[in-house]
PDB file of C-alpha atoms in Angstrom:
ATOM      1  CA  ILE A   1      97.106  36.204 188.429  1.00 56.00           C
ATOM      2  CA  LEU A   2      97.773  33.932 185.469  1.00 64.00           C
ATOM      3  CA  ASN A   3     100.181  35.384 182.896  1.00 82.00           C
ATOM      4  CA  VAL A   4      98.664  34.903 179.498  1.00 89.00           C
ATOM      5  CA  GLU A   5     100.614  36.752 176.877  1.00 91.00           C
ATOM      6  CA  GLN A   6      99.958  37.399 173.219  1.00 93.00           C
ATOM      7  CA  SER A   7     102.158  38.572 170.401  1.00 94.00           C
ATOM      8  CA  PRO A   8     102.333  40.631 168.390  1.00 94.00           C
ATOM      9  CA  GLN A   9     100.261  43.388 169.939  1.00 92.00           C
ATOM     10  CA  SER A  10      99.155  44.589 166.508  1.00 93.00           C
ATOM     11  CA  LEU A  11      99.457  43.461 162.948  1.00 95.00           C
ATOM     12  CA  HIS A  12      98.723  44.981 159.590  1.00 97.00           C
ATOM     13  CA  VAL A  13      98.517  42.657 156.584  1.00 97.00           C
ATOM     14  CA  GLN A  14      97.426  42.992 153.000  1.00 97.00           C
ATOM     15  CA  GLU A  15      94.224  41.325 151.849  1.00 98.00           C
ATOM     16  CA  GLY A  16      95.041  37.812 150.728  1.00 97.00           C
ATOM     17  CA  ASP A  17      98.051  37.400 153.008  1.00 97.00           C
ATOM     18  CA  SER A  18      98.112  34.607 155.535  1.00 97.00           C
ATOM     19  CA  THR A  19      99.073  35.449 159.076  1.00 97.00           C
ATOM     20  CA  ASN A  20      99.473  33.944 162.506  1.00 96.00           C
ATOM     21  CA  PHE A  21      99.836  35.056 166.066  1.00 95.00           C
ATOM     22  CA  THR A  22     100.827  33.524 169.363  1.00 97.00           C
ATOM     23  CA  CYS A  23      99.334  32.997 172.777  1.00 96.00           C
ATOM     24  CA  SER A  24     101.585  31.793 175.578  1.00 95.00           C
ATOM     25  CA  PHE A  25     100.400  30.578 178.968  1.00 92.00           C
ATOM     26  CA  PRO A  26     101.801  28.734 181.977  1.00 89.00           C
ATOM     27  CA  SER A  27     101.901  25.030 181.142  1.00 86.00           C
ATOM     28  CA  SER A  28     101.382  23.922 184.728  1.00 85.00           C
ATOM     29  CA  ASN A  29      97.778  23.449 185.895  1.00 80.00           C
ATOM     30  CA  PHE A  30      96.466  23.717 182.361  1.00 86.00           C
ATOM     31  CA  TYR A  31      92.764  23.155 181.772  1.00 88.00           C
ATOM     32  CA  ALA A  32      91.803  24.786 178.505  1.00 92.00           C
ATOM     33  CA  LEU A  33      92.748  27.480 176.026  1.00 94.00           C
ATOM     34  CA  HIS A  34      90.177  29.686 174.374  1.00 95.00           C
ATOM     35  CA  TRP A  35      90.453  31.954 171.358  1.00 97.00           C
ATOM     36  CA  TYR A  36      88.013  34.854 170.953  1.00 96.00           C
ATOM     37  CA  ARG A  37      87.410  37.314 168.187  1.00 96.00           C
ATOM     38  CA  TRP A  38      86.499  40.853 169.244  1.00 93.00           C
ATOM     39  CA  GLU A  39      85.203  43.199 166.579  1.00 91.00           C
ATOM     40  CA  THR A  40      84.899  46.913 167.259  1.00 84.00           C
ATOM     41  CA  ALA A  41      81.558  47.842 168.868  1.00 80.00           C
ATOM     42  CA  LYS A  42      80.695  44.195 169.451  1.00 87.00           C
ATOM     43  CA  SER A  43      81.207  41.678 172.226  1.00 90.00           C
ATOM     44  CA  PRO A  44      84.039  39.109 172.141  1.00 92.00           C
ATOM     45  CA  GLU A  45      82.877  35.822 170.679  1.00 94.00           C
ATOM     46  CA  ALA A  46      84.547  32.453 171.138  1.00 94.00           C
ATOM     47  CA  LEU A  47      86.296  30.946 168.113  1.00 96.00           C
ATOM     48  CA  PHE A  48      87.827  27.855 169.639  1.00 96.00           C
ATOM     49  CA  VAL A  49      87.987  25.958 172.913  1.00 94.00           C
ATOM     50  CA  MET A  50      90.975  23.662 173.095  1.00 94.00           C
ATOM     51  CA  THR A  51      91.840  21.246 175.868  1.00 91.00           C
ATOM     52  CA  LEU A  52      94.219  18.554 174.618  1.00 91.00           C
ATOM     53  CA  ASN A  53      97.876  18.799 173.731  1.00 91.00           C
ATOM     54  CA  GLY A  54      98.173  18.662 169.981  1.00 92.00           C
ATOM     55  CA  ASP A  55      94.599  19.884 169.443  1.00 92.00           C
ATOM     56  CA  GLU A  56      93.982  21.495 166.102  1.00 96.00           C
ATOM     57  CA  LYS A  57      90.738  23.335 165.411  1.00 96.00           C
ATOM     58  CA  LYS A  58      89.534  24.888 162.198  1.00 97.00           C
ATOM     59  CA  LYS A  59      86.697  27.185 161.278  1.00 95.00           C
ATOM     60  CA  GLY A  60      86.714  28.286 157.665  1.00 96.00           C
ATOM     61  CA  ARG A  61      90.008  30.106 156.993  1.00 97.00           C
ATOM     62  CA  ILE A  62      90.900  30.278 160.660  1.00 97.00           C
ATOM     63  CA  SER A  63      92.674  27.495 162.532  1.00 98.00           C
ATOM     64  CA  ALA A  64      94.445  27.064 165.827  1.00 98.00           C
ATOM     65  CA  THR A  65      96.934  24.683 167.337  1.00 97.00           C
ATOM     66  CA  LEU A  66      97.771  23.928 170.950  1.00 97.00           C
ATOM     67  CA  ASN A  67     100.941  22.815 172.727  1.00 96.00           C
ATOM     68  CA  THR A  68     100.225  22.392 176.421  1.00 94.00           C
ATOM     69  CA  LYS A  69     103.670  21.039 177.261  1.00 94.00           C
ATOM     70  CA  GLU A  70     105.461  24.175 176.195  1.00 94.00           C
ATOM     71  CA  GLY A  71     102.541  26.514 176.846  1.00 93.00           C
ATOM     72  CA  TYR A  72     101.627  28.088 173.566  1.00 95.00           C
ATOM     73  CA  SER A  73      98.886  28.229 170.988  1.00 97.00           C
ATOM     74  CA  TYR A  74      98.961  29.624 167.474  1.00 98.00           C
ATOM     75  CA  LEU A  75      96.064  31.142 165.581  1.00 98.00           C
ATOM     76  CA  TYR A  76      96.348  31.073 161.801  1.00 98.00           C
ATOM     77  CA  ILE A  77      94.310  33.016 159.255  1.00 98.00           C
ATOM     78  CA  LYS A  78      94.650  31.944 155.664  1.00 97.00           C
ATOM     79  CA  GLY A  79      94.016  34.457 152.910  1.00 97.00           C
ATOM     80  CA  SER A  80      93.108  37.354 155.222  1.00 97.00           C
ATOM     81  CA  GLN A  81      90.041  39.411 154.292  1.00 97.00           C
ATOM     82  CA  PRO A  82      89.079  42.898 155.503  1.00 96.00           C
ATOM     83  CA  GLU A  83      86.281  41.357 157.562  1.00 95.00           C
ATOM     84  CA  ASP A  84      88.918  39.485 159.570  1.00 97.00           C
ATOM     85  CA  SER A  85      89.996  42.799 161.046  1.00 97.00           C
ATOM     86  CA  ALA A  86      89.434  42.488 164.796  1.00 96.00           C
ATOM     87  CA  THR A  87      91.231  41.928 168.057  1.00 94.00           C
ATOM     88  CA  TYR A  88      91.947  38.276 168.754  1.00 96.00           C
ATOM     89  CA  LEU A  89      92.077  37.314 172.400  1.00 95.00           C
ATOM     90  CA  CYS A  90      93.166  34.138 174.038  1.00 95.00           C
ATOM     91  CA  ALA A  91      92.185  33.060 177.535  1.00 93.00           C
ATOM     92  CA  SER A  92      93.275  30.276 179.835  1.00 89.00           C
ATOM     93  CA  PRO A  93      90.611  29.479 182.428  1.00 85.00           C
ATOM     94  CA  THR A  94      91.770  28.134 185.776  1.00 81.00           C
ATOM     95  CA  GLY A  95      89.321  27.272 188.479  1.00 76.00           C
ATOM     96  CA  ASN A  96      86.559  29.803 188.126  1.00 77.00           C
ATOM     97  CA  GLN A  97      88.689  32.533 186.618  1.00 81.00           C
ATOM     98  CA  PHE A  98      89.127  33.484 182.978  1.00 81.00           C
ATOM     99  CA  TYR A  99      92.391  35.320 182.406  1.00 85.00           C
ATOM    100  CA  PHE A 100      92.826  36.944 179.025  1.00 88.00           C
ATOM    101  CA  GLY A 101      95.899  37.953 177.137  1.00 89.00           C
ATOM    102  CA  THR A 102      96.299  41.532 175.942  1.00 86.00           C
ATOM    103  CA  GLY A 103      95.123  40.600 172.487  1.00 92.00           C
ATOM    104  CA  THR A 104      96.438  40.920 168.951  1.00 94.00           C
ATOM    105  CA  SER A 105      94.834  43.680 166.907  1.00 94.00           C
ATOM    106  CA  LEU A 106      94.663  42.610 163.274  1.00 96.00           C
ATOM    107  CA  THR A 107      94.029  45.085 160.463  1.00 97.00           C
ATOM    108  CA  VAL A 108      93.590  43.693 156.976  1.00 97.00           C
ATOM    109  CA  ILE A 109      94.247  46.320 154.316  1.00 97.00           C
ATOM    110  CA  PRO A 110      92.156  45.989 151.160  1.00 95.00           C
TER     111      PRO A 110
ATOM    112  CA  SER B   1      68.730  29.982 174.925  1.00 81.00           C
ATOM    113  CA  GLN B   2      70.852  32.034 177.199  1.00 81.00           C
ATOM    114  CA  THR B   3      71.234  35.788 176.895  1.00 91.00           C
ATOM    115  CA  ILE B   4      73.160  38.399 178.794  1.00 94.00           C
ATOM    116  CA  HIS B   5      72.132  42.000 179.180  1.00 94.00           C
ATOM    117  CA  GLN B   6      74.395  44.792 180.251  1.00 95.00           C
ATOM    118  CA  TRP B   7      73.546  48.435 180.629  1.00 92.00           C
ATOM    119  CA  PRO B   8      73.988  51.275 180.085  1.00 93.00           C
ATOM    120  CA  ALA B   9      75.882  51.108 176.777  1.00 93.00           C
ATOM    121  CA  THR B  10      77.647  54.429 177.334  1.00 95.00           C
ATOM    122  CA  LEU B  11      78.110  56.612 180.362  1.00 96.00           C
ATOM    123  CA  VAL B  12      79.826  59.911 181.012  1.00 97.00           C
ATOM    124  CA  GLN B  13      80.330  60.645 184.687  1.00 97.00           C
ATOM    125  CA  PRO B  14      82.201  63.389 186.565  1.00 98.00           C
ATOM    126  CA  VAL B  15      85.100  62.571 188.847  1.00 97.00           C
ATOM    127  CA  GLY B  16      83.881  61.803 192.330  1.00 97.00           C
ATOM    128  CA  SER B  17      80.435  60.649 191.267  1.00 97.00           C
ATOM    129  CA  PRO B  18      79.089  57.159 192.033  1.00 97.00           C
ATOM    130  CA  LEU B  19      78.781  54.347 189.516  1.00 96.00           C
ATOM    131  CA  SER B  20      76.432  51.445 189.057  1.00 96.00           C
ATOM    132  CA  LEU B  21      76.616  49.081 186.086  1.00 97.00           C
ATOM    133  CA  GLU B  22      74.229  46.194 185.905  1.00 96.00           C
ATOM    134  CA  CYS B  23      74.382  42.850 184.191  1.00 97.00           C
ATOM    135  CA  THR B  24      71.738  40.141 184.087  1.00 97.00           C
ATOM    136  CA  VAL B  25      71.731  36.702 182.555  1.00 96.00           C
ATOM    137  CA  GLU B  26      68.689  34.825 181.340  1.00 95.00           C
ATOM    138  CA  GLY B  27      68.134  31.193 180.493  1.00 92.00           C
ATOM    139  CA  THR B  28      70.604  29.609 182.871  1.00 92.00           C
ATOM    140  CA  SER B  29      71.045  28.987 186.590  1.00 92.00           C
ATOM    141  CA  ASN B  30      74.036  29.331 188.858  1.00 94.00           C
ATOM    142  CA  PRO B  31      76.311  30.872 186.245  1.00 94.00           C
ATOM    143  CA  ASN B  32      79.790  32.067 187.000  1.00 93.00           C
ATOM    144  CA  LEU B  33      79.782  35.813 186.447  1.00 95.00           C
ATOM    145  CA  TYR B  34      82.649  38.137 185.573  1.00 95.00           C
ATOM    146  CA  TRP B  35      83.433  41.827 185.230  1.00 95.00           C
ATOM    147  CA  TYR B  36      86.251  42.840 182.924  1.00 93.00           C
ATOM    148  CA  ARG B  37      87.693  46.170 181.961  1.00 93.00           C
ATOM    149  CA  GLN B  38      89.611  47.168 178.897  1.00 88.00           C
ATOM    150  CA  ALA B  39      91.630  50.269 179.524  1.00 71.00           C
ATOM    151  CA  ALA B  40      92.866  52.252 176.514  1.00 67.00           C
ATOM    152  CA  GLY B  41      95.476  50.261 174.563  1.00 65.00           C
ATOM    153  CA  ARG B  42      95.308  47.252 176.867  1.00 68.00           C
ATOM    154  CA  GLY B  43      93.657  43.840 176.926  1.00 77.00           C
ATOM    155  CA  LEU B  44      90.873  42.548 179.107  1.00 86.00           C
ATOM    156  CA  GLN B  45      91.597  42.760 182.803  1.00 88.00           C
ATOM    157  CA  LEU B  46      89.556  40.545 185.113  1.00 90.00           C
ATOM    158  CA  LEU B  47      88.142  42.731 187.874  1.00 93.00           C
ATOM    159  CA  PHE B  48      85.728  40.497 189.759  1.00 94.00           C
ATOM    160  CA  TYR B  49      84.195  37.071 189.455  1.00 93.00           C
ATOM    161  CA  SER B  50      81.392  35.366 191.299  1.00 95.00           C
ATOM    162  CA  VAL B  51      80.434  31.711 191.668  1.00 93.00           C
ATOM    163  CA  GLY B  52      77.219  32.335 193.567  1.00 95.00           C
ATOM    164  CA  ILE B  53      74.939  34.817 195.318  1.00 96.00           C
ATOM    165  CA  GLY B  54      76.951  37.035 197.628  1.00 94.00           C
ATOM    166  CA  GLN B  55      80.234  35.403 196.640  1.00 94.00           C
ATOM    167  CA  ILE B  56      82.603  37.903 195.077  1.00 94.00           C
ATOM    168  CA  SER B  57      86.275  37.521 194.371  1.00 92.00           C
ATOM    169  CA  SER B  58      88.353  40.570 193.561  1.00 90.00           C
ATOM    170  CA  GLU B  59      91.331  40.242 191.328  1.00 84.00           C
ATOM    171  CA  VAL B  60      92.750  43.724 191.516  1.00 80.00           C
ATOM    172  CA  PRO B  61      92.553  46.194 194.422  1.00 67.00           C
ATOM    173  CA  GLN B  62      90.884  49.303 193.065  1.00 78.00           C
ATOM    174  CA  ASN B  63      88.223  51.906 193.420  1.00 88.00           C
ATOM    175  CA  LEU B  64      85.485  49.474 192.367  1.00 94.00           C
ATOM    176  CA  SER B  65      83.321  46.894 194.050  1.00 95.00           C
ATOM    177  CA  ALA B  66      80.918  44.192 192.841  1.00 96.00           C
ATOM    178  CA  SER B  67      77.836  42.569 194.235  1.00 97.00           C
ATOM    179  CA  ARG B  68      75.637  39.659 193.261  1.00 97.00           C
ATOM    180  CA  PRO B  69      72.276  40.194 194.989  1.00 97.00           C
ATOM    181  CA  GLN B  70      70.501  37.566 192.880  1.00 96.00           C
ATOM    182  CA  ASP B  71      71.661  34.426 191.090  1.00 96.00           C
ATOM    183  CA  ARG B  72      71.701  36.043 187.651  1.00 96.00           C
ATOM    184  CA  GLN B  73      72.439  39.645 188.542  1.00 97.00           C
ATOM    185  CA  PHE B  74      75.891  41.145 188.820  1.00 97.00           C
ATOM    186  CA  ILE B  75      76.516  44.776 189.677  1.00 97.00           C
ATOM    187  CA  LEU B  76      79.681  46.815 189.397  1.00 97.00           C
ATOM    188  CA  SER B  77      79.830  49.884 191.618  1.00 96.00           C
ATOM    189  CA  SER B  78      81.984  52.713 192.796  1.00 96.00           C
ATOM    190  CA  LYS B  79      81.357  55.331 195.480  1.00 96.00           C
ATOM    191  CA  LYS B  80      83.659  57.903 193.887  1.00 96.00           C
ATOM    192  CA  LEU B  81      84.897  57.587 190.333  1.00 96.00           C
ATOM    193  CA  LEU B  82      88.461  58.454 189.353  1.00 95.00           C
ATOM    194  CA  LEU B  83      89.686  59.532 185.959  1.00 94.00           C
ATOM    195  CA  SER B  84      91.573  56.227 185.729  1.00 91.00           C
ATOM    196  CA  ASP B  85      88.263  54.334 185.924  1.00 93.00           C
ATOM    197  CA  SER B  86      87.509  55.303 182.329  1.00 92.00           C
ATOM    198  CA  GLY B  87      87.398  52.345 180.001  1.00 91.00           C
ATOM    199  CA  PHE B  88      85.257  49.703 178.429  1.00 92.00           C
ATOM    200  CA  TYR B  89      83.574  47.361 180.913  1.00 95.00           C
ATOM    201  CA  LEU B  90      82.327  43.949 179.949  1.00 95.00           C
ATOM    202  CA  CYS B  91      80.202  41.529 181.876  1.00 97.00           C
ATOM    203  CA  ALA B  92      80.455  37.819 181.064  1.00 95.00           C
ATOM    204  CA  TRP B  93      79.085  34.481 182.204  1.00 94.00           C
ATOM    205  CA  SER B  94      80.139  30.885 181.921  1.00 92.00           C
ATOM    206  CA  ASP B  95      78.537  27.586 182.805  1.00 90.00           C
ATOM    207  CA  PRO B  96      80.483  25.918 185.599  1.00 87.00           C
ATOM    208  CA  THR B  97      78.785  22.566 184.939  1.00 86.00           C
ATOM    209  CA  ARG B  98      80.283  22.269 181.487  1.00 80.00           C
ATOM    210  CA  GLY B  99      83.957  22.202 182.307  1.00 75.00           C
ATOM    211  CA  TYR B 100      86.027  24.933 180.824  1.00 78.00           C
ATOM    212  CA  THR B 101      83.694  26.057 178.091  1.00 84.00           C
ATOM    213  CA  GLU B 102      83.745  29.568 176.731  1.00 90.00           C
ATOM    214  CA  ALA B 103      82.613  32.765 178.351  1.00 92.00           C
ATOM    215  CA  PHE B 104      79.725  34.741 176.891  1.00 94.00           C
ATOM    216  CA  PHE B 105      79.890  38.504 176.954  1.00 95.00           C
ATOM    217  CA  GLY B 106      77.464  41.342 177.234  1.00 94.00           C
ATOM    218  CA  GLN B 107      77.551  44.300 174.867  1.00 93.00           C
ATOM    219  CA  GLY B 108      79.764  46.353 177.158  1.00 94.00           C
ATOM    220  CA  THR B 109      79.622  49.787 178.740  1.00 95.00           C
ATOM    221  CA  ARG B 110      81.866  52.614 177.572  1.00 94.00           C
ATOM    222  CA  LEU B 111      82.585  54.670 180.689  1.00 95.00           C
ATOM    223  CA  THR B 112      84.197  58.079 180.400  1.00 96.00           C
ATOM    224  CA  VAL B 113      85.070  59.855 183.605  1.00 96.00           C
ATOM    225  CA  VAL B 114      85.476  63.587 183.098  1.00 97.00           C
TER     226      VAL B 114
END
């Protein structure tokens, strides 16, 4: 079982604050790193799919970076809004398996 | 376009009763299929995955089993539920022909074993 770890487990920030969290994964046999956003009562939805060392992806106020050599990815949210409140999951697929981290639960306080 | 259906949305079952959760995918062929569980306060745990009809890989020994009787149908079962089987179950699919693209999830089933 692939060890994908995320930190912190939960995070509370004030509206307007910027924040970031970490996903770490084994750097050997790396294929891709995914970030998902999971809102309460909804299904997880993919934010980013990253494959190359040094990849940087951006979608609105959310961006992500990837370091495959050291085995980590950061997700950044600039100017957090209450609608950003969700659990953010990362996954590192290997072969036919998708292993997810435990997630970071973000709460943005208005 | 592809869609994934999972049902039921919620389920309350007594300890010792059987379980059957069903997931179907439309609009694609030969998908990889997955069952995940989120236990209270934890992340998504991969339970089973399947790369084809009748091909099931189990990640964690447990009280559950999975079957894939048709290409786009994936079923999660149990003969006798335990209290520890309570949780949120998600079915997902991915396209194995497109490299390591993202997984697409169903709406989930909230299972409460009482």
